[in-house]
Amino acid sequence: MNVHRTGRTTVAVAAAVVLSFTSAGLASGASADVSRDHGEDEITVGIKYDQPGIGLKTPDGTYTGFDVDVATYIAKELGHEPGDIVWKEAKSADRETLLQRGDVDFIAASYSINDKRAEKVDFAGPYLLAHQDVLIRADDDSIKQPSDLNNKKLCSVTGSTSAQNVKDKIAPDAQLQEYGGYSECLTGLENGVIDAVTTDDSILAGYASQAEFKDKFKLGGFKMSNENYGIGVQKGSDLKAKINTALEKMVADGSWDAAVKKNFGPAGYQNEPAPKIGVIVQ
């Protein structure tokens, strides 16, 4: 602030700052945060930008996916129209930091609830129960159970633990293949270079539901782990209770089922029923 301004100007600026902070920072129910400059009706939501069917930023600048639909519904219940939402990319490694710094109001980004994360942030939900699974070619009848992955080329992304978990616990003779991204794994699967891709079934279904992959792949349905997706909020934020109420309403009015079918249906995804709020399946 310029110390040479008149007292009247200084008071006016201070009042404007207080008014802006009160209306924008507190209206959403989030913790007070001076680092984010909201418009009066804006709410900032973290999502994935690169997971088709989950959270995807398209070339024309729009956002699609199950998490986007869930987040849009929640924002509406919090008093924000779709045009009020400021979408922000929430990469897996950045999610806790984004919430702790107050860069976002909440995060919906295939965010599995676990004890380590819950030490740093709070979770509403869960709103989806996913499982580790495999995606295989639609005409492949050689992989009918997890142990059939022995001696098969199994792909996941570099740094992921999914494929290693299969090798360590289920199919020790699986041949691990690490690619830079799941889209590369799917290209390899399509071309016969690899035999299966593994990660959360919701993520696999999202990719397989894309038009270019129609009828080419199928999910194994193996349910090799439980992944309880939650909505991340700042520790101690009263948004947790409000979001839980919104999620319950989304299930009750049929919007949750509609979002699942729209985003995952083309892959034949056999989703679990909507989970109960606060119930974590181990």
Short mmCIF file of C-alpha atoms in Angstrom, two decimals:
data_model
loop_
_atom_site.label_atom_id
_atom_site.label_comp_id
_atom_site.label_asym_id
_atom_site.label_seq_id
_atom_site.Cartn_x
_atom_site.Cartn_y
_atom_site.Cartn_z
CA MET A 1 0.00 0.00 0.00
CA ASN A 2 1.26 3.50 -0.88
CA VAL A 3 1.88 5.28 2.45
CA HIS A 4 1.46 8.70 0.77
CA ARG A 5 -2.25 8.13 -0.05
CA THR A 6 -4.80 10.17 1.84
CA GLY A 7 -6.47 8.71 4.90
CA ARG A 8 -9.79 8.67 3.07
CA THR A 9 -8.38 6.52 0.24
CA THR A 10 -6.70 4.18 2.67
CA VAL A 11 -9.92 3.62 4.59
CA ALA A 12 -11.87 3.04 1.35
CA VAL A 13 -9.37 0.49 0.08
CA ALA A 14 -9.34 -1.34 3.42
CA ALA A 15 -13.13 -1.46 3.50
CA ALA A 16 -13.27 -2.82 -0.05
CA VAL A 17 -10.76 -5.54 0.83
CA VAL A 18 -12.75 -6.57 3.90
CA LEU A 19 -16.04 -6.63 1.94
CA SER A 20 -14.52 -8.64 -0.91
CA PHE A 21 -12.94 -11.12 1.50
CA THR A 22 -16.14 -11.59 3.47
CA SER A 23 -18.44 -12.13 0.49
CA ALA A 24 -16.12 -14.26 -1.62
CA GLY A 25 -13.97 -16.13 0.86
CA LEU A 26 -16.63 -17.06 3.38
CA ALA A 27 -19.78 -17.43 1.25
CA SER A 28 -18.71 -20.87 0.05
CA GLY A 29 -18.23 -22.13 3.59
CA ALA A 30 -14.50 -22.71 3.05
CA SER A 31 -11.86 -21.62 5.50
CA ALA A 32 -10.86 -18.00 5.15
CA ASP A 33 -8.13 -17.70 2.56
CA VAL A 34 -6.48 -14.49 1.39
CA SER A 35 -4.29 -16.26 -1.17
CA ARG A 36 -7.19 -16.92 -3.60
CA ASP A 37 -9.00 -13.97 -5.20
CA HIS A 38 -12.55 -15.20 -5.84
CA GLY A 39 -15.21 -13.36 -7.72
CA GLU A 40 -18.36 -12.93 -5.66
CA ASP A 41 -20.02 -16.15 -6.83
CA GLU A 42 -17.00 -18.21 -7.87
CA ILE A 43 -15.93 -21.53 -6.41
CA THR A 44 -12.64 -23.22 -7.32
CA VAL A 45 -12.63 -26.97 -7.82
CA GLY A 46 -9.69 -29.30 -8.41
CA ILE A 47 -10.11 -32.09 -10.97
CA LYS A 48 -7.98 -34.28 -13.19
CA TYR A 49 -7.42 -32.89 -16.67
CA ASP A 50 -6.17 -36.09 -18.34
CA GLN A 51 -8.51 -38.94 -17.35
CA PRO A 52 -11.30 -39.54 -19.89
CA GLY A 53 -14.53 -40.47 -18.17
CA ILE A 54 -13.22 -39.14 -14.84
CA GLY A 55 -11.90 -35.65 -15.42
CA LEU A 56 -10.81 -34.37 -18.81
CA LYS A 57 -10.07 -30.96 -20.23
CA THR A 58 -11.00 -31.18 -23.90
CA PRO A 59 -9.24 -29.33 -26.73
CA ASP A 60 -12.08 -26.80 -26.91
CA GLY A 61 -11.62 -25.91 -23.24
CA THR A 62 -14.64 -27.72 -21.81
CA TYR A 63 -14.53 -30.26 -18.97
CA THR A 64 -16.08 -33.72 -18.95
CA GLY A 65 -16.19 -36.81 -16.76
CA PHE A 66 -17.84 -38.36 -13.74
CA ASP A 67 -15.87 -36.25 -11.26
CA VAL A 68 -16.80 -33.13 -13.22
CA ASP A 69 -20.49 -34.08 -13.03
CA VAL A 70 -20.24 -34.80 -9.29
CA ALA A 71 -18.39 -31.55 -8.63
CA THR A 72 -20.89 -29.53 -10.69
CA TYR A 73 -23.79 -31.04 -8.72
CA ILE A 74 -22.07 -30.28 -5.41
CA ALA A 75 -21.32 -26.70 -6.47
CA LYS A 76 -24.98 -26.22 -7.40
CA GLU A 77 -26.07 -27.41 -3.96
CA LEU A 78 -23.59 -24.96 -2.43
CA GLY A 79 -25.23 -22.12 -4.34
CA HIS A 80 -23.00 -21.89 -7.43
CA GLU A 81 -24.10 -22.15 -11.04
CA PRO A 82 -21.87 -24.08 -13.50
CA GLY A 83 -20.54 -20.79 -14.85
CA ASP A 84 -19.32 -19.88 -11.36
CA ILE A 85 -16.94 -22.85 -11.22
CA VAL A 86 -13.23 -22.18 -11.74
CA TRP A 87 -11.66 -25.52 -12.66
CA LYS A 88 -8.08 -26.13 -11.56
CA GLU A 89 -5.88 -29.10 -12.44
CA ALA A 90 -5.24 -31.32 -9.42
CA LYS A 91 -2.45 -33.75 -10.25
CA SER A 92 -2.16 -36.67 -7.85
CA ALA A 93 1.03 -35.41 -6.22
CA ASP A 94 -0.38 -31.89 -5.73
CA ARG A 95 -3.77 -32.55 -4.17
CA GLU A 96 -2.93 -32.15 -0.48
CA THR A 97 -0.86 -29.04 -1.17
CA LEU A 98 -3.66 -27.40 -3.17
CA LEU A 99 -6.06 -27.90 -0.29
CA GLN A 100 -3.66 -26.88 2.46
CA ARG A 101 -2.73 -23.66 0.65
CA GLY A 102 -6.38 -22.87 -0.04
CA ASP A 103 -5.87 -22.84 -3.81
CA VAL A 104 -9.13 -24.78 -4.24
CA ASP A 105 -12.37 -25.09 -2.27
CA PHE A 106 -12.61 -28.83 -2.83
CA ILE A 107 -11.09 -31.58 -4.96
CA ALA A 108 -12.88 -34.32 -6.93
CA ALA A 109 -10.09 -36.14 -8.73
CA SER A 110 -10.23 -39.96 -8.36
CA TYR A 111 -8.99 -39.19 -4.84
CA SER A 112 -8.85 -42.42 -2.84
CA ILE A 113 -9.38 -42.00 0.90
CA ASN A 114 -6.58 -43.39 3.05
CA ASP A 115 -5.15 -42.76 6.51
CA LYS A 116 -2.02 -40.97 5.31
CA ARG A 117 -3.98 -38.44 3.28
CA ALA A 118 -6.57 -38.02 6.04
CA GLU A 119 -3.82 -36.71 8.32
CA LYS A 120 -3.49 -33.68 6.04
CA VAL A 121 -6.97 -33.09 4.62
CA ASP A 122 -10.59 -34.01 5.32
CA PHE A 123 -12.75 -36.14 3.03
CA ALA A 124 -16.44 -35.96 2.28
CA GLY A 125 -17.99 -39.13 0.92
CA PRO A 126 -17.02 -41.63 -0.31
CA TYR A 127 -18.97 -41.08 -3.54
CA LEU A 128 -17.62 -44.00 -5.61
CA LEU A 129 -16.19 -47.41 -4.74
CA ALA A 130 -13.70 -48.43 -7.41
CA HIS A 131 -11.48 -51.49 -7.63
CA GLN A 132 -8.16 -52.30 -9.21
CA ASP A 133 -8.92 -54.24 -12.37
CA VAL A 134 -7.54 -55.04 -15.81
CA LEU A 135 -8.61 -54.02 -19.29
CA ILE A 136 -8.16 -56.61 -22.02
CA ARG A 137 -9.10 -56.95 -25.69
CA ALA A 138 -12.76 -57.73 -26.25
CA ASP A 139 -11.94 -60.94 -28.15
CA ASP A 140 -9.41 -62.23 -25.60
CA ASP A 141 -10.77 -65.27 -23.73
CA SER A 142 -7.42 -66.29 -22.25
CA ILE A 143 -7.64 -64.00 -19.20
CA LYS A 144 -10.62 -65.09 -17.12
CA GLN A 145 -9.17 -64.68 -13.62
CA PRO A 146 -6.28 -62.74 -12.08
CA SER A 147 -3.90 -65.71 -12.06
CA ASP A 148 -4.24 -65.89 -15.86
CA LEU A 149 -2.04 -62.78 -15.96
CA ASN A 150 0.99 -65.02 -15.39
CA ASN A 151 3.25 -64.88 -18.46
CA LYS A 152 1.13 -62.05 -19.89
CA LYS A 153 2.44 -58.58 -20.73
CA LEU A 154 0.82 -56.31 -18.13
CA CYS A 155 0.95 -52.54 -18.61
CA SER A 156 0.61 -49.62 -16.22
CA VAL A 157 2.09 -46.13 -16.11
CA THR A 158 5.58 -45.38 -14.85
CA GLY A 159 5.55 -44.87 -11.10
CA SER A 160 2.22 -46.63 -10.53
CA THR A 161 2.05 -49.42 -7.97
CA SER A 162 -0.87 -51.19 -9.66
CA ALA A 163 1.10 -53.57 -11.89
CA GLN A 164 3.66 -54.32 -9.19
CA ASN A 165 0.85 -55.21 -6.78
CA VAL A 166 -0.40 -57.78 -9.28
CA LYS A 167 3.06 -59.27 -9.70
CA ASP A 168 3.78 -59.33 -5.97
CA LYS A 169 0.45 -60.72 -4.78
CA ILE A 170 -1.44 -62.39 -7.64
CA ALA A 171 0.56 -63.29 -10.75
CA PRO A 172 4.32 -63.48 -10.01
CA ASP A 173 5.15 -64.40 -13.59
CA ALA A 174 3.38 -61.42 -15.15
CA GLN A 175 5.66 -59.43 -17.46
CA LEU A 176 5.45 -55.81 -16.35
CA GLN A 177 5.47 -53.10 -19.01
CA GLU A 178 5.67 -49.45 -17.94
CA TYR A 179 4.54 -46.72 -20.32
CA GLY A 180 4.40 -42.98 -19.91
CA GLY A 181 0.59 -42.79 -19.83
CA TYR A 182 -2.50 -44.96 -19.96
CA SER A 183 -3.28 -43.84 -23.51
CA GLU A 184 0.02 -45.46 -24.57
CA CYS A 185 -0.94 -48.63 -22.72
CA LEU A 186 -4.25 -48.72 -24.59
CA THR A 187 -2.49 -48.26 -27.92
CA GLY A 188 -0.24 -51.20 -27.06
CA LEU A 189 -3.26 -53.24 -26.01
CA GLU A 190 -5.06 -52.44 -29.24
CA ASN A 191 -2.02 -53.41 -31.31
CA GLY A 192 -1.38 -56.65 -29.41
CA VAL A 193 1.95 -55.48 -28.00
CA ILE A 194 0.61 -55.96 -24.49
CA ASP A 195 -2.09 -58.23 -23.10
CA ALA A 196 -3.68 -56.22 -20.27
CA VAL A 197 -3.70 -52.79 -18.65
CA THR A 198 -4.21 -52.37 -14.92
CA THR A 199 -5.36 -49.52 -12.66
CA ASP A 200 -8.70 -48.52 -11.06
CA ASP A 201 -11.67 -49.97 -12.95
CA SER A 202 -13.31 -46.53 -13.12
CA ILE A 203 -10.27 -45.08 -14.89
CA LEU A 204 -10.07 -48.04 -17.27
CA ALA A 205 -13.80 -47.76 -18.02
CA GLY A 206 -13.40 -44.07 -18.74
CA TYR A 207 -10.74 -44.72 -21.34
CA ALA A 208 -12.56 -47.67 -22.87
CA SER A 209 -15.74 -45.59 -23.18
CA GLN A 210 -14.12 -43.20 -25.64
CA ALA A 211 -15.51 -43.38 -29.16
CA GLU A 212 -12.23 -44.48 -30.74
CA PHE A 213 -12.15 -47.59 -28.52
CA LYS A 214 -15.78 -48.65 -28.86
CA ASP A 215 -16.21 -52.45 -28.67
CA LYS A 216 -12.43 -53.01 -28.65
CA PHE A 217 -11.85 -53.66 -24.94
CA LYS A 218 -13.53 -55.18 -21.89
CA LEU A 219 -12.97 -55.08 -18.16
CA GLY A 220 -11.87 -58.22 -16.37
CA GLY A 221 -14.11 -57.52 -13.37
CA PHE A 222 -11.47 -58.87 -10.96
CA LYS A 223 -11.86 -56.35 -8.07
CA MET A 224 -8.28 -56.72 -6.83
CA SER A 225 -8.51 -53.82 -4.35
CA ASN A 226 -11.00 -51.33 -2.92
CA GLU A 227 -10.57 -47.65 -3.77
CA ASN A 228 -12.97 -45.33 -1.92
CA TYR A 229 -13.10 -42.03 -3.83
CA GLY A 230 -13.71 -39.00 -1.63
CA ILE A 231 -14.07 -35.25 -2.02
CA GLY A 232 -11.05 -33.55 -0.48
CA VAL A 233 -11.48 -30.36 1.57
CA GLN A 234 -9.30 -28.35 3.92
CA LYS A 235 -8.78 -29.84 7.35
CA GLY A 236 -11.56 -28.64 9.64
CA SER A 237 -13.64 -27.07 6.84
CA ASP A 238 -17.41 -27.02 7.33
CA LEU A 239 -17.71 -27.82 3.61
CA LYS A 240 -17.35 -31.52 4.49
CA ALA A 241 -20.83 -31.72 6.02
CA LYS A 242 -22.38 -29.62 3.25
CA ILE A 243 -20.81 -31.77 0.53
CA ASN A 244 -21.97 -34.96 2.25
CA THR A 245 -25.52 -33.61 2.20
CA ALA A 246 -25.17 -32.80 -1.52
CA LEU A 247 -23.85 -36.29 -2.28
CA GLU A 248 -26.77 -37.91 -0.47
CA LYS A 249 -29.18 -35.80 -2.50
CA MET A 250 -27.39 -36.67 -5.76
CA VAL A 251 -27.88 -40.37 -5.05
CA ALA A 252 -31.49 -39.96 -3.92
CA ASP A 253 -32.66 -38.02 -6.98
CA GLY A 254 -31.03 -40.36 -9.52
CA SER A 255 -28.35 -37.92 -10.72
CA TRP A 256 -25.55 -40.16 -9.45
CA ASP A 257 -26.75 -43.18 -11.45
CA ALA A 258 -27.20 -41.01 -14.53
CA ALA A 259 -23.62 -39.71 -14.26
CA VAL A 260 -22.23 -43.24 -13.91
CA LYS A 261 -24.08 -44.48 -16.99
CA LYS A 262 -23.12 -41.45 -19.06
CA ASN A 263 -19.41 -41.60 -18.31
CA PHE A 264 -18.71 -45.32 -17.87
CA GLY A 265 -21.63 -47.14 -19.51
CA PRO A 266 -20.13 -47.66 -22.98
CA ALA A 267 -17.38 -49.83 -21.43
CA GLY A 268 -19.85 -52.14 -19.70
CA TYR A 269 -18.64 -50.96 -16.30
CA GLN A 270 -20.35 -52.93 -13.53
CA ASN A 271 -20.28 -50.25 -10.86
CA GLU A 272 -20.90 -50.80 -7.20
CA PRO A 273 -24.00 -49.16 -5.72
CA ALA A 274 -23.43 -45.65 -4.43
CA PRO A 275 -21.50 -45.99 -1.15
CA LYS A 276 -22.88 -44.83 2.16
CA ILE A 277 -21.44 -41.58 3.41
CA GLY A 278 -18.67 -42.23 5.92
CA VAL A 279 -18.45 -45.97 5.23
CA ILE A 280 -14.98 -46.95 3.99
CA VAL A 281 -14.74 -50.42 2.45
CA GLN A 282 -11.41 -52.00 3.33
#
